[in-house]
């Protein structure tokens, strides 16, 4: 099998941008030439990798699987070249991390300091995105590691997982000057609700107990930090993860409202494929293990 490295690079760019014209432009070739190279790659591997019937184009099941292989091959090749010539050291040490928004801002800084002690000098490239989109990134080979919440499928082969921690989604609101919560749950009056997007992981958790309190949705977002800002402005109640509001609870800027059964347990994990990562990626995985052991 004779696969040219430029075909792999072409495919990885196309898998990222999902558009032949844009991918060809990024690869500095004409679109017809780019299309012929993708066809040549598909012919060589003996499978259709791109679903051209969709707009934007999508990866076929074979394409999603091959994306992982292509990235692994390119990483191995770059790592080998770097070791031989001492070039491209920085590029070979990049570890792509997809993370849920709230985990990116709370967990990544605590791990970053541990990476300075290792010999491979990993450079984290973190993309904070919606949880469900982050899971898709891992499944399609778009990242080395995923930091996200509990997902039963990702705790089974061909994935590996580390339980990073446990937390609670707490119903909270801002406090007045005397430290009293601005809102409370009653059977008579609706409470303004700063909601997570219904399709998001957090939104699905809150939806399970929504009928137990009277809520009036006034805003919706998948971003914890944005909901937190609006809570601090006194605009309503939101369910926020405890790790995102520790300081605000301690200083009395926000208060927990409602009964304890409205506090929702959540568990968060680091995920990866079972296949061995490049050395910098393995060092980050070890750093996460050490973080758990503390």
PDB file of N, CA and C in Angstrom, residues 88-147:
ATOM      1  N   UNK A  88      11.158  20.576  14.597  1.00  0.00           N
ATOM      2  CA  UNK A  88       9.717  20.443  14.811  1.00  0.00           C
ATOM      3  C   UNK A  88       9.401  19.945  16.218  1.00  0.00           C
ATOM      4  N   UNK A  89      10.280  20.299  17.148  1.00  0.00           N
ATOM      5  CA  UNK A  89      10.089  19.802  18.516  1.00  0.00           C
ATOM      6  C   UNK A  89       8.784  20.321  19.111  1.00  0.00           C
ATOM      7  N   UNK A  90       8.513  21.593  18.904  1.00  0.00           N
ATOM      8  CA  UNK A  90       7.296  22.167  19.472  1.00  0.00           C
ATOM      9  C   UNK A  90       6.063  21.522  18.879  1.00  0.00           C
ATOM     10  N   UNK A  91       6.023  21.366  17.539  1.00  0.00           N
ATOM     11  CA  UNK A  91       4.855  20.775  16.905  1.00  0.00           C
ATOM     12  C   UNK A  91       4.608  19.357  17.342  1.00  0.00           C
ATOM     13  N   UNK A  92       5.705  18.609  17.555  1.00  0.00           N
ATOM     14  CA  UNK A  92       5.555  17.226  17.977  1.00  0.00           C
ATOM     15  C   UNK A  92       5.048  17.083  19.387  1.00  0.00           C
ATOM     16  N   UNK A  93       5.146  18.160  20.185  1.00  0.00           N
ATOM     17  CA  UNK A  93       4.757  18.098  21.585  1.00  0.00           C
ATOM     18  C   UNK A  93       3.388  18.700  21.848  1.00  0.00           C
ATOM     19  N   UNK A  94       2.704  19.114  20.837  1.00  0.00           N
ATOM     20  CA  UNK A  94       1.367  19.667  21.023  1.00  0.00           C
ATOM     21  C   UNK A  94       0.398  18.551  21.378  1.00  0.00           C
ATOM     22  N   UNK A  95      -0.366  18.758  22.434  1.00  0.00           N
ATOM     23  CA  UNK A  95      -1.389  17.801  22.853  1.00  0.00           C
ATOM     24  C   UNK A  95      -2.738  18.499  22.734  1.00  0.00           C
ATOM     25  N   UNK A  96      -3.566  17.975  21.842  1.00  0.00           N
ATOM     26  CA  UNK A  96      -4.861  18.608  21.576  1.00  0.00           C
ATOM     27  C   UNK A  96      -5.886  18.112  22.599  1.00  0.00           C
ATOM     28  N   UNK A  97      -6.468  19.059  23.313  1.00  0.00           N
ATOM     29  CA  UNK A  97      -7.435  18.735  24.362  1.00  0.00           C
ATOM     30  C   UNK A  97      -8.763  19.418  24.039  1.00  0.00           C
ATOM     31  N   UNK A  98      -9.821  18.628  23.968  1.00  0.00           N
ATOM     32  CA  UNK A  98     -11.175  19.183  23.878  1.00  0.00           C
ATOM     33  C   UNK A  98     -11.786  19.086  25.268  1.00  0.00           C
ATOM     34  N   UNK A  99     -12.451  20.153  25.709  1.00  0.00           N
ATOM     35  CA  UNK A  99     -12.946  20.172  27.088  1.00  0.00           C
ATOM     36  C   UNK A  99     -14.275  20.894  27.176  1.00  0.00           C
ATOM     37  N   UNK A 100     -15.125  20.403  28.067  1.00  0.00           N
ATOM     38  CA  UNK A 100     -16.334  21.145  28.411  1.00  0.00           C
ATOM     39  C   UNK A 100     -15.917  22.508  28.955  1.00  0.00           C
ATOM     40  N   UNK A 101     -16.687  23.547  28.646  1.00  0.00           N
ATOM     41  CA  UNK A 101     -16.306  24.915  29.017  1.00  0.00           C
ATOM     42  C   UNK A 101     -15.884  25.038  30.478  1.00  0.00           C
ATOM     43  N   UNK A 102     -16.736  24.569  31.381  1.00  0.00           N
ATOM     44  CA  UNK A 102     -16.472  24.773  32.806  1.00  0.00           C
ATOM     45  C   UNK A 102     -15.267  23.985  33.275  1.00  0.00           C
ATOM     46  N   UNK A 103     -15.019  22.799  32.683  1.00  0.00           N
ATOM     47  CA  UNK A 103     -13.865  21.998  33.070  1.00  0.00           C
ATOM     48  C   UNK A 103     -12.579  22.609  32.535  1.00  0.00           C
ATOM     49  N   UNK A 104     -12.642  23.215  31.358  1.00  0.00           N
ATOM     50  CA  UNK A 104     -11.451  23.833  30.787  1.00  0.00           C
ATOM     51  C   UNK A 104     -10.910  24.915  31.709  1.00  0.00           C
ATOM     52  N   UNK A 105     -11.789  25.729  32.275  1.00  0.00           N
ATOM     53  CA  UNK A 105     -11.337  26.850  33.099  1.00  0.00           C
ATOM     54  C   UNK A 105     -10.996  26.441  34.523  1.00  0.00           C
ATOM     55  N   UNK A 106     -11.513  25.323  35.000  1.00  0.00           N
ATOM     56  CA  UNK A 106     -11.259  24.931  36.387  1.00  0.00           C
ATOM     57  C   UNK A 106     -10.186  23.860  36.522  1.00  0.00           C
ATOM     58  N   UNK A 107     -10.128  22.921  35.573  1.00  0.00           N
ATOM     59  CA  UNK A 107      -9.228  21.785  35.709  1.00  0.00           C
ATOM     60  C   UNK A 107      -7.878  22.011  35.030  1.00  0.00           C
ATOM     61  N   UNK A 108      -7.886  22.566  33.832  1.00  0.00           N
ATOM     62  CA  UNK A 108      -6.646  22.698  33.071  1.00  0.00           C
ATOM     63  C   UNK A 108      -5.576  23.494  33.823  1.00  0.00           C
ATOM     64  N   UNK A 109      -5.891  24.631  34.453  1.00  0.00           N
ATOM     65  CA  UNK A 109      -4.835  25.358  35.181  1.00  0.00           C
ATOM     66  C   UNK A 109      -4.191  24.533  36.290  1.00  0.00           C
ATOM     67  N   UNK A 110      -4.951  23.654  36.933  1.00  0.00           N
ATOM     68  CA  UNK A 110      -4.390  22.853  38.024  1.00  0.00           C
ATOM     69  C   UNK A 110      -3.451  21.770  37.516  1.00  0.00           C
ATOM     70  N   UNK A 111      -3.599  21.384  36.249  1.00  0.00           N
ATOM     71  CA  UNK A 111      -2.740  20.351  35.664  1.00  0.00           C
ATOM     72  C   UNK A 111      -1.515  20.971  34.989  1.00  0.00           C
ATOM     73  N   UNK A 112      -1.650  22.187  34.479  1.00  0.00           N
ATOM     74  CA  UNK A 112      -0.592  22.806  33.684  1.00  0.00           C
ATOM     75  C   UNK A 112       0.743  22.845  34.425  1.00  0.00           C
ATOM     76  N   UNK A 113       0.723  23.165  35.712  1.00  0.00           N
ATOM     77  CA  UNK A 113       1.975  23.283  36.452  1.00  0.00           C
ATOM     78  C   UNK A 113       2.733  21.958  36.522  1.00  0.00           C
ATOM     79  N   UNK A 114       2.018  20.842  36.518  1.00  0.00           N
ATOM     80  CA  UNK A 114       2.659  19.521  36.597  1.00  0.00           C
ATOM     81  C   UNK A 114       3.399  19.172  35.307  1.00  0.00           C
ATOM     82  N   UNK A 115       3.035  19.810  34.206  1.00  0.00           N
ATOM     83  CA  UNK A 115       3.627  19.466  32.918  1.00  0.00           C
ATOM     84  C   UNK A 115       5.045  20.001  32.770  1.00  0.00           C
ATOM     85  N   UNK A 116       5.422  20.952  33.622  1.00  0.00           N
ATOM     86  CA  UNK A 116       6.753  21.546  33.526  1.00  0.00           C
ATOM     87  C   UNK A 116       7.831  20.604  34.029  1.00  0.00           C
ATOM     88  N   UNK A 117       7.418  19.588  34.814  1.00  0.00           N
ATOM     89  CA  UNK A 117       8.402  18.685  35.422  1.00  0.00           C
ATOM     90  C   UNK A 117       8.839  17.561  34.484  1.00  0.00           C
ATOM     91  N   UNK A 118       8.070  17.262  33.456  1.00  0.00           N
ATOM     92  CA  UNK A 118       8.385  16.143  32.573  1.00  0.00           C
ATOM     93  C   UNK A 118       9.395  16.515  31.501  1.00  0.00           C
ATOM     94  N   UNK A 119       9.890  15.509  30.782  1.00  0.00           N
ATOM     95  CA  UNK A 119      10.954  15.749  29.800  1.00  0.00           C
ATOM     96  C   UNK A 119      10.445  16.085  28.410  1.00  0.00           C
ATOM     97  N   UNK A 120       9.160  15.858  28.158  1.00  0.00           N
ATOM     98  CA  UNK A 120       8.666  16.043  26.796  1.00  0.00           C
ATOM     99  C   UNK A 120       8.080  17.439  26.551  1.00  0.00           C
ATOM    100  N   UNK A 121       7.978  18.248  27.600  1.00  0.00           N
ATOM    101  CA  UNK A 121       7.489  19.624  27.471  1.00  0.00           C
ATOM    102  C   UNK A 121       6.193  19.725  26.662  1.00  0.00           C
ATOM    103  N   UNK A 122       5.122  19.065  27.113  1.00  0.00           N
ATOM    104  CA  UNK A 122       3.867  19.125  26.355  1.00  0.00           C
ATOM    105  C   UNK A 122       3.345  20.557  26.250  1.00  0.00           C
ATOM    106  N   UNK A 123       2.820  20.861  25.108  1.00  0.00           N
ATOM    107  CA  UNK A 123       2.161  22.144  24.895  1.00  0.00           C
ATOM    108  C   UNK A 123       0.673  21.871  24.708  1.00  0.00           C
ATOM    109  N   UNK A 124      -0.117  22.201  25.732  1.00  0.00           N
ATOM    110  CA  UNK A 124      -1.545  21.948  25.642  1.00  0.00           C
ATOM    111  C   UNK A 124      -2.198  22.926  24.678  1.00  0.00           C
ATOM    112  N   UNK A 125      -2.965  22.384  23.770  1.00  0.00           N
ATOM    113  CA  UNK A 125      -3.804  23.191  22.883  1.00  0.00           C
ATOM    114  C   UNK A 125      -5.244  22.861  23.232  1.00  0.00           C
ATOM    115  N   UNK A 126      -5.876  23.721  24.031  1.00  0.00           N
ATOM    116  CA  UNK A 126      -7.179  23.422  24.615  1.00  0.00           C
ATOM    117  C   UNK A 126      -8.273  24.172  23.873  1.00  0.00           C
ATOM    118  N   UNK A 127      -9.286  23.421  23.464  1.00  0.00           N
ATOM    119  CA  UNK A 127     -10.468  24.024  22.847  1.00  0.00           C
ATOM    120  C   UNK A 127     -11.661  23.753  23.744  1.00  0.00           C
ATOM    121  N   UNK A 128     -12.215  24.826  24.294  1.00  0.00           N
ATOM    122  CA  UNK A 128     -13.381  24.700  25.166  1.00  0.00           C
ATOM    123  C   UNK A 128     -14.637  24.767  24.301  1.00  0.00           C
ATOM    124  N   UNK A 129     -15.377  23.675  24.266  1.00  0.00           N
ATOM    125  CA  UNK A 129     -16.556  23.596  23.414  1.00  0.00           C
ATOM    126  C   UNK A 129     -17.682  22.907  24.163  1.00  0.00           C
ATOM    127  N   UNK A 130     -18.841  22.890  23.548  1.00  0.00           N
ATOM    128  CA  UNK A 130     -20.001  22.217  24.124  1.00  0.00           C
ATOM    129  C   UNK A 130     -19.676  20.745  24.371  1.00  0.00           C
ATOM    130  N   UNK A 131     -20.221  20.192  25.468  1.00  0.00           N
ATOM    131  CA  UNK A 131     -19.889  18.826  25.878  1.00  0.00           C
ATOM    132  C   UNK A 131     -20.142  17.819  24.761  1.00  0.00           C
ATOM    133  N   UNK A 132     -21.314  17.864  24.159  1.00  0.00           N
ATOM    134  CA  UNK A 132     -21.636  16.884  23.123  1.00  0.00           C
ATOM    135  C   UNK A 132     -20.727  17.040  21.903  1.00  0.00           C
ATOM    136  N   UNK A 133     -20.368  18.277  21.581  1.00  0.00           N
ATOM    137  CA  UNK A 133     -19.446  18.499  20.471  1.00  0.00           C
ATOM    138  C   UNK A 133     -18.055  17.984  20.830  1.00  0.00           C
ATOM    139  N   UNK A 134     -17.666  18.137  22.107  1.00  0.00           N
ATOM    140  CA  UNK A 134     -16.366  17.642  22.557  1.00  0.00           C
ATOM    141  C   UNK A 134     -16.287  16.126  22.419  1.00  0.00           C
ATOM    142  N   UNK A 135     -17.361  15.440  22.771  1.00  0.00           N
ATOM    143  CA  UNK A 135     -17.397  13.983  22.634  1.00  0.00           C
ATOM    144  C   UNK A 135     -17.241  13.584  21.170  1.00  0.00           C
ATOM    145  N   UNK A 136     -17.893  14.319  20.288  1.00  0.00           N
ATOM    146  CA  UNK A 136     -17.776  14.034  18.854  1.00  0.00           C
ATOM    147  C   UNK A 136     -16.340  14.235  18.378  1.00  0.00           C
ATOM    148  N   UNK A 137     -15.648  15.245  18.942  1.00  0.00           N
ATOM    149  CA  UNK A 137     -14.256  15.483  18.577  1.00  0.00           C
ATOM    150  C   UNK A 137     -13.388  14.268  18.874  1.00  0.00           C
ATOM    151  N   UNK A 138     -13.583  13.663  20.048  1.00  0.00           N
ATOM    152  CA  UNK A 138     -12.799  12.484  20.404  1.00  0.00           C
ATOM    153  C   UNK A 138     -13.162  11.309  19.504  1.00  0.00           C
ATOM    154  N   UNK A 139     -14.444  11.089  19.294  1.00  0.00           N
ATOM    155  CA  UNK A 139     -14.883   9.950  18.499  1.00  0.00           C
ATOM    156  C   UNK A 139     -14.400  10.045  17.057  1.00  0.00           C
ATOM    157  N   UNK A 140     -14.220  11.258  16.552  1.00  0.00           N
ATOM    158  CA  UNK A 140     -13.784  11.437  15.170  1.00  0.00           C
ATOM    159  C   UNK A 140     -12.282  11.678  15.073  1.00  0.00           C
ATOM    160  N   UNK A 141     -11.571  11.551  16.203  1.00  0.00           N
ATOM    161  CA  UNK A 141     -10.123  11.724  16.167  1.00  0.00           C
ATOM    162  C   UNK A 141      -9.664  13.154  16.075  1.00  0.00           C
ATOM    163  N   UNK A 142     -10.517  14.098  16.468  1.00  0.00           N
ATOM    164  CA  UNK A 142     -10.164  15.516  16.387  1.00  0.00           C
ATOM    165  C   UNK A 142      -9.357  16.017  17.566  1.00  0.00           C
ATOM    166  N   UNK A 143      -9.119  15.179  18.573  1.00  0.00           N
ATOM    167  CA  UNK A 143      -8.331  15.590  19.727  1.00  0.00           C
ATOM    168  C   UNK A 143      -7.623  14.368  20.310  1.00  0.00           C
ATOM    169  N   UNK A 144      -6.596  14.630  21.114  1.00  0.00           N
ATOM    170  CA  UNK A 144      -5.889  13.545  21.794  1.00  0.00           C
ATOM    171  C   UNK A 144      -6.613  13.138  23.072  1.00  0.00           C
ATOM    172  N   UNK A 145      -7.081  14.139  23.819  1.00  0.00           N
ATOM    173  CA  UNK A 145      -7.738  13.907  25.107  1.00  0.00           C
ATOM    174  C   UNK A 145      -9.036  14.693  25.162  1.00  0.00           C
ATOM    175  N   UNK A 146      -9.960  14.178  25.947  1.00  0.00           N
ATOM    176  CA  UNK A 146     -11.241  14.838  26.161  1.00  0.00           C
ATOM    177  C   UNK A 146     -11.493  14.959  27.651  1.00  0.00           C
ATOM    178  N   UNK A 147     -11.843  16.162  28.116  1.00  0.00           N
ATOM    179  CA  UNK A 147     -12.260  16.386  29.490  1.00  0.00           C
ATOM    180  C   UNK A 147     -13.757  16.683  29.453  1.00  0.00           C
TER     181      UNK A 147
END
